[in-house]
Amino acid sequence: MDIYILGAIICIGLIIRTIYFQVGEIYSREDKKKIKRMQYQIDELCRFVGYDELMSTYISDEDQKFIKHLKNIGKEVEAIKKIRDITGLDLKEAKKYFDSI
């Protein structure tokens, strides 16, 4: 059963990303909200079946250590930029994640 759920998660994620790249740019605020909601649902499904590494906001242990290192040496901007590069989070969400570590 898990393999079917995993396959569905991957397919849905690929469809969303394909649509996004084909469109090139999301034109309306409503489209952005729909995609964000769909990505959230995929992430929750990944979390539910135990595949956290497939979540769009997943940060590997190695990257987490590097981000914590940047935080400890006072390079907040670089750390938040790294979080955004890895996860695709917007600035507000990346800052929130940074503050939580």
PDB file of C-alpha atoms in Angstrom:
ATOM      1  CA  MET A   1       0.000   0.000   0.000  1.00  0.00           C
ATOM      2  CA  ASP A   2       2.800   2.437   0.853  1.00  0.00           C
ATOM      3  CA  ILE A   3       4.354   2.084  -2.593  1.00  0.00           C
ATOM      4  CA  TYR A   4       1.081   3.166  -4.218  1.00  0.00           C
ATOM      5  CA  ILE A   5       0.799   6.201  -1.954  1.00  0.00           C
ATOM      6  CA  LEU A   6       4.428   7.085  -2.623  1.00  0.00           C
ATOM      7  CA  GLY A   7       3.849   6.773  -6.353  1.00  0.00           C
ATOM      8  CA  ALA A   8       0.785   9.014  -6.129  1.00  0.00           C
ATOM      9  CA  ILE A   9       2.728  11.615  -4.157  1.00  0.00           C
ATOM     10  CA  ILE A  10       5.535  11.662  -6.689  1.00  0.00           C
ATOM     11  CA  CYS A  11       3.125  11.890  -9.634  1.00  0.00           C
ATOM     12  CA  ILE A  12       1.148  14.751  -8.116  1.00  0.00           C
ATOM     13  CA  GLY A  13       4.329  16.621  -7.262  1.00  0.00           C
ATOM     14  CA  LEU A  14       5.686  16.181 -10.771  1.00  0.00           C
ATOM     15  CA  ILE A  15       2.421  17.373 -12.287  1.00  0.00           C
ATOM     16  CA  ILE A  16       2.437  20.522 -10.154  1.00  0.00           C
ATOM     17  CA  ARG A  17       6.050  21.284 -10.994  1.00  0.00           C
ATOM     18  CA  THR A  18       5.450  20.610 -14.711  1.00  0.00           C
ATOM     19  CA  ILE A  19       2.488  22.962 -14.779  1.00  0.00           C
ATOM     20  CA  TYR A  20       4.503  25.615 -12.982  1.00  0.00           C
ATOM     21  CA  PHE A  21       7.436  25.385 -15.384  1.00  0.00           C
ATOM     22  CA  GLN A  22       5.219  25.243 -18.471  1.00  0.00           C
ATOM     23  CA  VAL A  23       3.385  28.355 -17.437  1.00  0.00           C
ATOM     24  CA  GLY A  24       6.719  29.932 -16.600  1.00  0.00           C
ATOM     25  CA  GLU A  25       5.173  32.462 -14.330  1.00  0.00           C
ATOM     26  CA  ILE A  26       2.074  32.312 -12.208  1.00  0.00           C
ATOM     27  CA  TYR A  27      -0.077  35.231 -13.237  1.00  0.00           C
ATOM     28  CA  SER A  28      -2.663  35.487 -10.523  1.00  0.00           C
ATOM     29  CA  ARG A  29      -2.632  35.493  -6.767  1.00  0.00           C
ATOM     30  CA  GLU A  30      -5.334  32.820  -6.865  1.00  0.00           C
ATOM     31  CA  ASP A  31      -3.091  30.489  -8.895  1.00  0.00           C
ATOM     32  CA  LYS A  32      -0.308  30.919  -6.358  1.00  0.00           C
ATOM     33  CA  LYS A  33      -2.699  30.081  -3.525  1.00  0.00           C
ATOM     34  CA  LYS A  34      -3.924  26.944  -5.314  1.00  0.00           C
ATOM     35  CA  ILE A  35      -0.395  25.685  -5.969  1.00  0.00           C
ATOM     36  CA  LYS A  36       0.672  26.437  -2.416  1.00  0.00           C
ATOM     37  CA  ARG A  37      -2.375  24.545  -1.073  1.00  0.00           C
ATOM     38  CA  MET A  38      -1.630  21.568  -3.335  1.00  0.00           C
ATOM     39  CA  GLN A  39       2.023  21.536  -2.263  1.00  0.00           C
ATOM     40  CA  TYR A  40       0.913  21.614   1.383  1.00  0.00           C
ATOM     41  CA  GLN A  41      -1.340  18.608   0.774  1.00  0.00           C
ATOM     42  CA  ILE A  42       1.503  16.705  -0.873  1.00  0.00           C
ATOM     43  CA  ASP A  43       3.805  17.566   2.028  1.00  0.00           C
ATOM     44  CA  GLU A  44       1.235  16.368   4.560  1.00  0.00           C
ATOM     45  CA  LEU A  45       0.797  13.136   2.622  1.00  0.00           C
ATOM     46  CA  CYS A  46       4.568  12.623   2.606  1.00  0.00           C
ATOM     47  CA  ARG A  47       4.705  13.246   6.348  1.00  0.00           C
ATOM     48  CA  PHE A  48       1.767  10.866   6.955  1.00  0.00           C
ATOM     49  CA  VAL A  49       3.400   7.949   5.125  1.00  0.00           C
ATOM     50  CA  GLY A  50       6.815   8.649   6.647  1.00  0.00           C
ATOM     51  CA  TYR A  51       8.683  10.023   3.636  1.00  0.00           C
ATOM     52  CA  ASP A  52       9.750  13.387   5.053  1.00  0.00           C
ATOM     53  CA  GLU A  53      12.649  13.572   2.601  1.00  0.00           C
ATOM     54  CA  LEU A  54      10.126  13.970  -0.250  1.00  0.00           C
ATOM     55  CA  MET A  55       8.563  17.070   1.286  1.00  0.00           C
ATOM     56  CA  SER A  56       9.208  20.331  -0.512  1.00  0.00           C
ATOM     57  CA  THR A  57      10.479  21.895   2.713  1.00  0.00           C
ATOM     58  CA  TYR A  58      12.834  19.030   3.622  1.00  0.00           C
ATOM     59  CA  ILE A  59      16.312  20.083   4.699  1.00  0.00           C
ATOM     60  CA  SER A  60      18.943  17.361   5.047  1.00  0.00           C
ATOM     61  CA  ASP A  61      20.875  16.910   8.285  1.00  0.00           C
ATOM     62  CA  GLU A  62      24.022  18.167   6.582  1.00  0.00           C
ATOM     63  CA  ASP A  63      22.302  21.355   5.396  1.00  0.00           C
ATOM     64  CA  GLN A  64      20.704  21.862   8.823  1.00  0.00           C
ATOM     65  CA  LYS A  65      24.137  21.684  10.445  1.00  0.00           C
ATOM     66  CA  PHE A  66      25.479  24.212   7.949  1.00  0.00           C
ATOM     67  CA  ILE A  67      22.527  26.559   8.556  1.00  0.00           C
ATOM     68  CA  LYS A  68      23.005  26.275  12.330  1.00  0.00           C
ATOM     69  CA  HIS A  69      26.687  27.041  11.836  1.00  0.00           C
ATOM     70  CA  LEU A  70      25.805  30.169   9.853  1.00  0.00           C
ATOM     71  CA  LYS A  71      23.375  31.180  12.587  1.00  0.00           C
ATOM     72  CA  ASN A  72      25.970  30.658  15.314  1.00  0.00           C
ATOM     73  CA  ILE A  73      28.540  32.838  13.571  1.00  0.00           C
ATOM     74  CA  GLY A  74      26.011  35.605  12.977  1.00  0.00           C
ATOM     75  CA  LYS A  75      25.401  35.162   9.248  1.00  0.00           C
ATOM     76  CA  GLU A  76      21.623  35.353   9.403  1.00  0.00           C
ATOM     77  CA  VAL A  77      21.132  36.614   5.845  1.00  0.00           C
ATOM     78  CA  GLU A  78      23.259  33.846   4.354  1.00  0.00           C
ATOM     79  CA  ALA A  79      21.452  31.221   6.449  1.00  0.00           C
ATOM     80  CA  ILE A  80      18.018  32.437   5.372  1.00  0.00           C
ATOM     81  CA  LYS A  81      19.171  32.593   1.753  1.00  0.00           C
ATOM     82  CA  LYS A  82      20.363  28.970   2.020  1.00  0.00           C
ATOM     83  CA  ILE A  83      16.985  27.922   3.494  1.00  0.00           C
ATOM     84  CA  ARG A  84      15.185  29.644   0.622  1.00  0.00           C
ATOM     85  CA  ASP A  85      17.470  28.027  -1.972  1.00  0.00           C
ATOM     86  CA  ILE A  86      16.867  24.557  -0.582  1.00  0.00           C
ATOM     87  CA  THR A  87      13.146  24.749   0.137  1.00  0.00           C
ATOM     88  CA  GLY A  88      11.733  27.426  -2.117  1.00  0.00           C
ATOM     89  CA  LEU A  89      10.089  29.074   0.893  1.00  0.00           C
ATOM     90  CA  ASP A  90       9.306  32.756   0.702  1.00  0.00           C
ATOM     91  CA  LEU A  91      11.245  35.196   2.866  1.00  0.00           C
ATOM     92  CA  LYS A  92       8.711  35.275   5.702  1.00  0.00           C
ATOM     93  CA  GLU A  93       8.492  31.479   5.954  1.00  0.00           C
ATOM     94  CA  ALA A  94      12.268  31.057   5.686  1.00  0.00           C
ATOM     95  CA  LYS A  95      12.782  33.600   8.482  1.00  0.00           C
ATOM     96  CA  LYS A  96      10.231  31.745  10.615  1.00  0.00           C
ATOM     97  CA  TYR A  97      12.088  28.470  10.009  1.00  0.00           C
ATOM     98  CA  PHE A  98      15.418  30.172  10.794  1.00  0.00           C
ATOM     99  CA  ASP A  99      14.051  31.492  14.087  1.00  0.00           C
ATOM    100  CA  SER A 100      12.815  28.023  15.042  1.00  0.00           C
ATOM    101  CA  ILE A 101      16.268  26.397  14.864  1.00  0.00           C
TER     102      ILE A 101
END
